[in-house]
Short mmCIF file of C-alpha atoms and ligand atoms in Angstrom, two decimals:
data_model
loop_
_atom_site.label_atom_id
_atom_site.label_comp_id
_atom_site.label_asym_id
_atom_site.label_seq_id
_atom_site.Cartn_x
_atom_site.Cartn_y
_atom_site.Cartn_z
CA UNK A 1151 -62.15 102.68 -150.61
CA UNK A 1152 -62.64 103.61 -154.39
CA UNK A 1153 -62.86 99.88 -155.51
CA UNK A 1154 -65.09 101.14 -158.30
CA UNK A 1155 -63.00 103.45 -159.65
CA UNK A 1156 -62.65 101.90 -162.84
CA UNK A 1157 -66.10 101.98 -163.20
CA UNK A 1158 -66.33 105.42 -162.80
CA UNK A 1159 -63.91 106.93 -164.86
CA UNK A 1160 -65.55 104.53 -167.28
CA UNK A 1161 -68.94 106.22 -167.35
CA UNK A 1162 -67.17 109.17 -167.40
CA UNK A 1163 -66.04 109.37 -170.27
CA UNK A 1164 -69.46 109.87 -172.02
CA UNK A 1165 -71.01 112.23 -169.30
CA UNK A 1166 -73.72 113.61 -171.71
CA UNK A 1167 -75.62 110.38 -172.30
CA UNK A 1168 -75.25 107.40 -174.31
CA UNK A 1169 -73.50 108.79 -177.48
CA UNK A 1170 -69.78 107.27 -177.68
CA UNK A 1171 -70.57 104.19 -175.77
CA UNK A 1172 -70.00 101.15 -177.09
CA UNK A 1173 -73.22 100.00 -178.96
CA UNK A 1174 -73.67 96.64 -177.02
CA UNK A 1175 -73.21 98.42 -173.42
CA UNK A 1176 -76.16 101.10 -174.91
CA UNK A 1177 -78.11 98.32 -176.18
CA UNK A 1178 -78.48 96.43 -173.00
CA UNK A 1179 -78.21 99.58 -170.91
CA UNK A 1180 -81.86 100.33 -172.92
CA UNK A 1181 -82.97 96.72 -172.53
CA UNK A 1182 -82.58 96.15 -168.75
CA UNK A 1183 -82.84 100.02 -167.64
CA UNK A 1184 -85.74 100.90 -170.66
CA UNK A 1185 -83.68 104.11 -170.85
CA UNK A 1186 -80.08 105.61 -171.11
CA UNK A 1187 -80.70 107.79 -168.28
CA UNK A 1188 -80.48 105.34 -165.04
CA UNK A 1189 -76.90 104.63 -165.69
CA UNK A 1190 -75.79 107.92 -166.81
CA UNK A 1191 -72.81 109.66 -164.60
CA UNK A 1192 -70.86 109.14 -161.26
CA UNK A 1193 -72.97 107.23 -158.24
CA UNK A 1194 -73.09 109.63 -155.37
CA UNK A 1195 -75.16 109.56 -152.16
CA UNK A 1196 -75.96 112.58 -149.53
CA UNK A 1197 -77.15 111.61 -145.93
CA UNK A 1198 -79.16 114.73 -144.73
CA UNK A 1199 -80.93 117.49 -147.13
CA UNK A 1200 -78.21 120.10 -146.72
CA UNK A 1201 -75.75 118.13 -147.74
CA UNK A 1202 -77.54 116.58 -150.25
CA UNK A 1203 -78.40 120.31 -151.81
CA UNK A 1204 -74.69 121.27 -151.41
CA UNK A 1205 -73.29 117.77 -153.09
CA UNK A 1206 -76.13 118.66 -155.82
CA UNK A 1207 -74.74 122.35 -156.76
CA UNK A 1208 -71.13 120.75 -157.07
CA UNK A 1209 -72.31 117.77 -159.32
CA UNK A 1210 -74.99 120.25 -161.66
CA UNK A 1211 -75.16 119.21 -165.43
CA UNK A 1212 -73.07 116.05 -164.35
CA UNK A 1213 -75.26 113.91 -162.23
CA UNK A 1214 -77.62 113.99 -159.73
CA UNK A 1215 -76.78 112.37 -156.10
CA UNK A 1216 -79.32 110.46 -153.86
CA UNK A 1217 -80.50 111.69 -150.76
CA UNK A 1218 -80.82 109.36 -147.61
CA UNK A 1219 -83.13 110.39 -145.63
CA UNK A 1220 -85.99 111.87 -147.58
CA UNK A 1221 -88.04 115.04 -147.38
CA UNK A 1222 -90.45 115.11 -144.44
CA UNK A 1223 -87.96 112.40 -142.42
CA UNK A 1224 -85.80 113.63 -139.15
CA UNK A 1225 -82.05 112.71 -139.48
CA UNK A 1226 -82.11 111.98 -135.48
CA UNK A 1227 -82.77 108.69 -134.80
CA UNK A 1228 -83.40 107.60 -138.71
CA UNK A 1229 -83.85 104.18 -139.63
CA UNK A 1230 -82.19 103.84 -143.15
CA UNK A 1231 -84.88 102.63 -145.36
CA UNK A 1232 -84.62 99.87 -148.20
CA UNK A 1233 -84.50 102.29 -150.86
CA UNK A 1234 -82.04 104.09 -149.32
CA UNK A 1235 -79.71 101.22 -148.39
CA UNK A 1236 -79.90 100.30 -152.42
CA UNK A 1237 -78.84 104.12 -153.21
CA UNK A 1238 -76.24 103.64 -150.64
CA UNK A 1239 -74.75 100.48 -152.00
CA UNK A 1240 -74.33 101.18 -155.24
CA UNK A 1241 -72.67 104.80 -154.40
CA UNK A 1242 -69.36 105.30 -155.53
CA UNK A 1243 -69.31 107.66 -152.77
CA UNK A 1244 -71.26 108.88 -149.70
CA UNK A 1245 -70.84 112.31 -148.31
CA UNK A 1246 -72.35 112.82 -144.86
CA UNK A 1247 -71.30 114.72 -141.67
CA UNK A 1248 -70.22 111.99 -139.72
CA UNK A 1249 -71.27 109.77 -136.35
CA UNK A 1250 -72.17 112.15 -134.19
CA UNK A 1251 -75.26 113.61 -136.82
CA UNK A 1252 -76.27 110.58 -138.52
CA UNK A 1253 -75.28 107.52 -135.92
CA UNK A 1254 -77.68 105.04 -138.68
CA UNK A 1255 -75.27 105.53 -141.04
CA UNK A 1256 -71.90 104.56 -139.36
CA UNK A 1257 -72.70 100.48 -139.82
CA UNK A 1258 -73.68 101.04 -143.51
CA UNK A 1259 -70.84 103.16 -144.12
CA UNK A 1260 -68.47 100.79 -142.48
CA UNK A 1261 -69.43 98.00 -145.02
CA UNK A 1262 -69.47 99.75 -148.29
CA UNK A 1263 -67.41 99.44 -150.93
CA UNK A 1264 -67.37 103.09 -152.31
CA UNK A 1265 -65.51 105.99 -150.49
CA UNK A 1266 -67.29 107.69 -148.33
CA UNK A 1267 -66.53 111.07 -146.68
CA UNK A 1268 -67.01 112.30 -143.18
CA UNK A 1269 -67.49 115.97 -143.76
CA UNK A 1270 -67.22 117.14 -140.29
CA UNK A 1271 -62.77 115.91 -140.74
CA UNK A 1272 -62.85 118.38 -144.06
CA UNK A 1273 -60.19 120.89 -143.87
CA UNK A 1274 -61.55 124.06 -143.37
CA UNK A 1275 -64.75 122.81 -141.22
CA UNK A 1276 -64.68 124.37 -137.75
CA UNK A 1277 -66.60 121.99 -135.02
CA UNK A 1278 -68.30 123.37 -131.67
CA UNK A 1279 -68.48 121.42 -128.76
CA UNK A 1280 -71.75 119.74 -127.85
CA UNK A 1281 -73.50 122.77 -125.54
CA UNK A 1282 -73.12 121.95 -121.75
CA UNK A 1283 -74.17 123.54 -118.30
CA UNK A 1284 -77.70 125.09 -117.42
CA UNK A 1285 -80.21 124.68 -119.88
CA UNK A 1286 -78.42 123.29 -122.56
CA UNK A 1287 -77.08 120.37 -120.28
CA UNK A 1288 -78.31 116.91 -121.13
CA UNK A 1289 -80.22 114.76 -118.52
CA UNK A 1290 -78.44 111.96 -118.58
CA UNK A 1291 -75.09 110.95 -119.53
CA UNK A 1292 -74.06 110.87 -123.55
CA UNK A 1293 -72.14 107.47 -124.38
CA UNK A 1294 -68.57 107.39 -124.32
CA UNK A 1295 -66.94 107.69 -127.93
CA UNK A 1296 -64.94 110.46 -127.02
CA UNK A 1297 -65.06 114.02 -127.56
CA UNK A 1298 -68.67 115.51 -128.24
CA UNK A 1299 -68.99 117.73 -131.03
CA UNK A 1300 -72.27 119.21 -132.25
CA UNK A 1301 -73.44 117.57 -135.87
CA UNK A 1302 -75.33 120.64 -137.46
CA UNK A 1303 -71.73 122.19 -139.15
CA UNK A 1304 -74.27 123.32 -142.37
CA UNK A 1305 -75.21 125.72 -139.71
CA UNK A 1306 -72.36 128.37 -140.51
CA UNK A 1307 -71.88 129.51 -144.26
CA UNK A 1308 -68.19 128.98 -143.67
CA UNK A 1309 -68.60 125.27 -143.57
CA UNK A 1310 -70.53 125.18 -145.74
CA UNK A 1311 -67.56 126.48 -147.70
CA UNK A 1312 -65.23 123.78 -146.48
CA UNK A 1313 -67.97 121.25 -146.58
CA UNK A 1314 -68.33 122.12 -150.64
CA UNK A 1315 -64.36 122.37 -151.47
CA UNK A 1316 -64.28 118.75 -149.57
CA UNK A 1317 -67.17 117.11 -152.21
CA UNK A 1318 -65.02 119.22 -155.61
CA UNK A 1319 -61.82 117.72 -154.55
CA UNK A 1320 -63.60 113.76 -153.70
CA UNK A 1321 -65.70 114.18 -156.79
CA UNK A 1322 -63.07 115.47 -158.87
CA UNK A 1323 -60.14 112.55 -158.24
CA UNK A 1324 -63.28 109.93 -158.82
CA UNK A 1325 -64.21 111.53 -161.64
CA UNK A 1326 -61.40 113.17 -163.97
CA UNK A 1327 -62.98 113.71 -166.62
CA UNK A 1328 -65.71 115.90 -165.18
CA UNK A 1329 -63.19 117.61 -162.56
CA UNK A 1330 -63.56 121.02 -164.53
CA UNK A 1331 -67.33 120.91 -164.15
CA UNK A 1332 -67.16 120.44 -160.03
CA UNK A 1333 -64.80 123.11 -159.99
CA UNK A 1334 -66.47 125.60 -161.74
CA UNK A 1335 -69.73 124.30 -159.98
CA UNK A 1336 -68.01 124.63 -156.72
CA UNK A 1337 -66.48 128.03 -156.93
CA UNK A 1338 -69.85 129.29 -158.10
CA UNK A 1339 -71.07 128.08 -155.40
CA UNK A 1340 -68.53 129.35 -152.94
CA UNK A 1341 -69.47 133.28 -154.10
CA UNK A 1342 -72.95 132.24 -153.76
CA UNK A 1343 -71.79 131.08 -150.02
CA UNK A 1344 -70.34 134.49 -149.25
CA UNK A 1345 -73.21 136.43 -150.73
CA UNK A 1346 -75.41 134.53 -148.24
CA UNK A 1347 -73.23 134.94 -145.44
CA UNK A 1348 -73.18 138.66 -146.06
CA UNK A 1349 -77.12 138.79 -146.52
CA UNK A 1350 -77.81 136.81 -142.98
CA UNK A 1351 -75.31 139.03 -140.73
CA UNK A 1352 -77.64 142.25 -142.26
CA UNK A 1353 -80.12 140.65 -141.73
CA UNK A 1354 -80.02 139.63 -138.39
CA UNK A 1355 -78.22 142.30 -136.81
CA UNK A 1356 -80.88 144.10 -135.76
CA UNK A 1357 -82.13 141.17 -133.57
CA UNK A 1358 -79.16 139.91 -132.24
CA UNK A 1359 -79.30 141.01 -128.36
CA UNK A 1360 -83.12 139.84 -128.57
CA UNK A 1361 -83.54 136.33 -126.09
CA UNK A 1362 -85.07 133.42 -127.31
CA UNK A 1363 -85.78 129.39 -126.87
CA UNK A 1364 -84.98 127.02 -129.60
CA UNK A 1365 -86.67 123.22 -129.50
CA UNK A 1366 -83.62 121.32 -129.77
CA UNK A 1367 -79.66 122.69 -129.37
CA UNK A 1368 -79.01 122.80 -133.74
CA UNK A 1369 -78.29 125.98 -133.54
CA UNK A 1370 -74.85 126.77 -131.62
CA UNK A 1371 -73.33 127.63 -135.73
CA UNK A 1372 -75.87 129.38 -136.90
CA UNK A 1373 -76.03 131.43 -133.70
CA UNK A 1374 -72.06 131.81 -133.09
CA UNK A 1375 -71.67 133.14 -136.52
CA UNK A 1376 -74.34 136.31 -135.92
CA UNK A 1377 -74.04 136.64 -132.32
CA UNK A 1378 -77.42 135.43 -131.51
CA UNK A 1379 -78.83 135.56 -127.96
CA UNK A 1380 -80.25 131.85 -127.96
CA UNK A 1381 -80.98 131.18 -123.86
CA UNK A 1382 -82.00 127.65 -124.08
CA UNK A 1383 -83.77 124.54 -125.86
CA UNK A 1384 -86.90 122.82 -124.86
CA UNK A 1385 -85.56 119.09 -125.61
CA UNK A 1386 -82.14 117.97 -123.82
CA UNK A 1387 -81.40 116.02 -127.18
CA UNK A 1388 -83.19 115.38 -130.35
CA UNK A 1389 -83.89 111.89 -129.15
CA UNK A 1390 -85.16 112.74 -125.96
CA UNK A 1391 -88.13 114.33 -124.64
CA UNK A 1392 -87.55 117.15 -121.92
CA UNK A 1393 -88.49 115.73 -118.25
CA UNK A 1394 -90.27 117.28 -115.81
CA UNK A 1395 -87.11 118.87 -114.14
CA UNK A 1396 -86.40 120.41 -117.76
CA UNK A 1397 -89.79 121.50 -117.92
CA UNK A 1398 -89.95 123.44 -114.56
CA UNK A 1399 -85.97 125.20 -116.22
CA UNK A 1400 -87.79 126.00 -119.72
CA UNK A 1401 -90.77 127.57 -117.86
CA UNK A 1402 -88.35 129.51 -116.03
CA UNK A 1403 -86.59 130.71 -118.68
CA UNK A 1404 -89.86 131.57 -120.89
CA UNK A 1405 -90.24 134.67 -119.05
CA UNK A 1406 -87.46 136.32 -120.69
CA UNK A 1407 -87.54 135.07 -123.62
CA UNK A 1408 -89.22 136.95 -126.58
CA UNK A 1409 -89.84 134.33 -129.50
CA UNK A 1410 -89.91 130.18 -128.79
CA UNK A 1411 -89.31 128.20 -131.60
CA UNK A 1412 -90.98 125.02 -132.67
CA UNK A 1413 -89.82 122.46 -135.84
CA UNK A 1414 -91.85 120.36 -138.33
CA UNK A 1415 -90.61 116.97 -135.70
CA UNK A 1416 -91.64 117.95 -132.38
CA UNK A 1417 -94.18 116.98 -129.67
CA UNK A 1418 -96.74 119.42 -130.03
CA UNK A 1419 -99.03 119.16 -127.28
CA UNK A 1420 -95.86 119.11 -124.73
CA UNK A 1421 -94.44 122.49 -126.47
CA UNK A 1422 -97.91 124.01 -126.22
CA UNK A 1423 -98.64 122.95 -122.88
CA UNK A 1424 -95.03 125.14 -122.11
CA UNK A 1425 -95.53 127.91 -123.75
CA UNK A 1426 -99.04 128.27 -123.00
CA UNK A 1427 -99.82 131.87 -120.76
CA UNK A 1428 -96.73 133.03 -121.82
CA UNK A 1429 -96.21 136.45 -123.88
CA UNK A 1430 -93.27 134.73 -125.68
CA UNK A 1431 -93.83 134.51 -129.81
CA UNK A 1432 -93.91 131.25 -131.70
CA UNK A 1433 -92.21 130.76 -134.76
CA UNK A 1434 -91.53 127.47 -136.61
CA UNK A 1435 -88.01 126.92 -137.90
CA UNK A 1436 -86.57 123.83 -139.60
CA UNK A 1437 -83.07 123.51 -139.55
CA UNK A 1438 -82.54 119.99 -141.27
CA UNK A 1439 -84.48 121.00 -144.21
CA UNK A 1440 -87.24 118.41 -143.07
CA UNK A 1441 -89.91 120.54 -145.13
CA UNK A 1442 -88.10 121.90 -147.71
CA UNK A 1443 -87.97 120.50 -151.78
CA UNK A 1444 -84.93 118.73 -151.84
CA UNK A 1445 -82.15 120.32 -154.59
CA UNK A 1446 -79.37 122.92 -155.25
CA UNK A 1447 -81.54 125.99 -153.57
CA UNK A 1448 -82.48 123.77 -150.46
CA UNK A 1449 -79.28 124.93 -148.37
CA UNK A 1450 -80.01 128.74 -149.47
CA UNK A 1451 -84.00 128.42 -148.88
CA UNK A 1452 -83.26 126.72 -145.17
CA UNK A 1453 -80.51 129.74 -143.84
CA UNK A 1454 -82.99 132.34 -145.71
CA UNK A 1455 -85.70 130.79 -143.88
CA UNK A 1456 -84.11 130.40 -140.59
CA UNK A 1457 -83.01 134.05 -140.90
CA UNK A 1458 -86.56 135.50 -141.93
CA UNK A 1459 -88.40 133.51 -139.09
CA UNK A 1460 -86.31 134.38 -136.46
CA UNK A 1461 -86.07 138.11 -137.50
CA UNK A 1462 -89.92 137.86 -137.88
CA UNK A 1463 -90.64 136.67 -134.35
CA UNK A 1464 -87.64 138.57 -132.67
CA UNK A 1465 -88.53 141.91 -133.59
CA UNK A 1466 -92.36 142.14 -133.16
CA UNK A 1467 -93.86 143.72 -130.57
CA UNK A 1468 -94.89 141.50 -127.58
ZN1 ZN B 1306 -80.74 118.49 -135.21
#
């Protein structure tokens, strides 16, 4: 962990560009980058969106990190891309949930030779247990690798929280000299967190008995958090499509609920073939981010959006 460390705390020390360095360092920085800013700052990665717009908040008017899986790309079942595996590499370090949300990262991350931090084991972070039993029960059997928690933490504001006092603390041990920066950055954000959290529970109290369908189980956090009256998803896991025994369950369920909810990755012809002659609602939400512009407001435009749509869809008349 941390071999580049040095490094690090070397670029540090000139965090506002190439002024202070030593001329020969600027000099070829300019000759083999053609500019000073490529090398300026810390080297940090971010697997998923959400995390990447959290890790981006904390690091503002320091550096910018990379994102792993890029807009319009589902973290479930992701094959890391060559660009991506380059970003990763050179990372000083890698924040990402952990195994059980991004499994193509666990053999990359086992190889590297920057930190990297799991942010599901942050202090602070509470985990659910992967949903079992009626409708939310898998088809088959999930692989042993022992207990099964569920991967979307960004879910609830609250770990959020956790998740950002996790990347100040990493961020500011690899980087000293910029510690004050994360901090400030990170309590910031942490109001901004609770301001959020507020605006959701208003916001979706007035919906929360109302039943509805979700496309795949990401929402146990989100739902937990402001009691939410989720009866079911459509796919058994994000990897899977739904068999027919599913099918007949959903179809059962439809009839009570009011809104079911697509995302930008699904199998469209199968979710309208479900819904179809149903007086349920459709609404599209997007948990991961998938369609959002990747940056600081990302994790505030995805719980806003998640809010709005399901508020939308739950209270209309059917
Ligand atoms: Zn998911």
């Amino acid at each position: 962990m941390a071999r580049r460390l040095g490094i690090a705390q070397w670029r540090s020390r000139a965090p506002s560009g190439p002024v202070g360095r030593p001329a020969a360092v600027l000099a070829l920085g300019l000759l083999l980058l053609g500019g000073p800013a490529a090398a300026d700052g810390i080297e940090v990665a971010a697997s998923i969106a959400p995390v990447h717009s959290l890790a981006a908040s904390v690091m503002a008017g320091v550096a910018s990190p990379a994102l792993l899986v890029p807009r319009g790309a589902a973290p479930h079942g992701y094959q890391l891309k060559p660009s991506a595996a380059r970003a990763l590499a050179r990372a000083q370090v890698v924040f990402w949930i952990g195994r059980r949300m991004e499994s193509f990262l666990v053999k990359p991350i086992a190889a590297l030779a920057g930190a990297s931090v799991a942010l599901a084991d942050a202090e602070g972070v509470h985990l659910l247990a992967t949903r079992k039993g009626g409708i939310w029960e898998a088809e088959e059997e999930e692989p042993a690798e022992g207990a099964a928690w569920d991967g979307h933490i960004w879910l609830d504001p609250r770990n959020a929280r956790a998740m950002v006092a996790a990347m100040v603390e990493t961020l500011a041990r690899l980087d000293p000299a910029d510690a004050h920066a994360y901090r400030a950055n990170g309590e910031a954000l942490m109001r901004r967190l609770d301001d959020l959290d507020r605006e959701l529970a208003g916001r979706l109290a007035p919906v929360k008995d109302i039943p509805y369908l979700v496309f795949h189980d990401a929402y146990q956090y989100f739902e937990a958090r402001y009691g939410l009256a989720a009866l079911g998803s459509i796919a058994a896991s994000p990897d899977q499509p739904p068999g027919a025994r599913r099918v007949r369950a959903v179809r059962a369920l439809l009839a009570k609920a009011r809104c079911v909810f697509r995302e930008p990755v699904f199998d469209a012809p199968l979710f309208r073939s479900i819904v179809a002659g149903t007086p349920a609602g459709t609404a599209e939400l997007d948990p991961e981010g998938i369609r959002l512009e990747p940056g600081p407001d990302l994790y505030f435009d995805l719980m806003r959006g998640l809010a709005r749509t399901m508020r939308d869809c739950l209270s209309a008349a059917r």
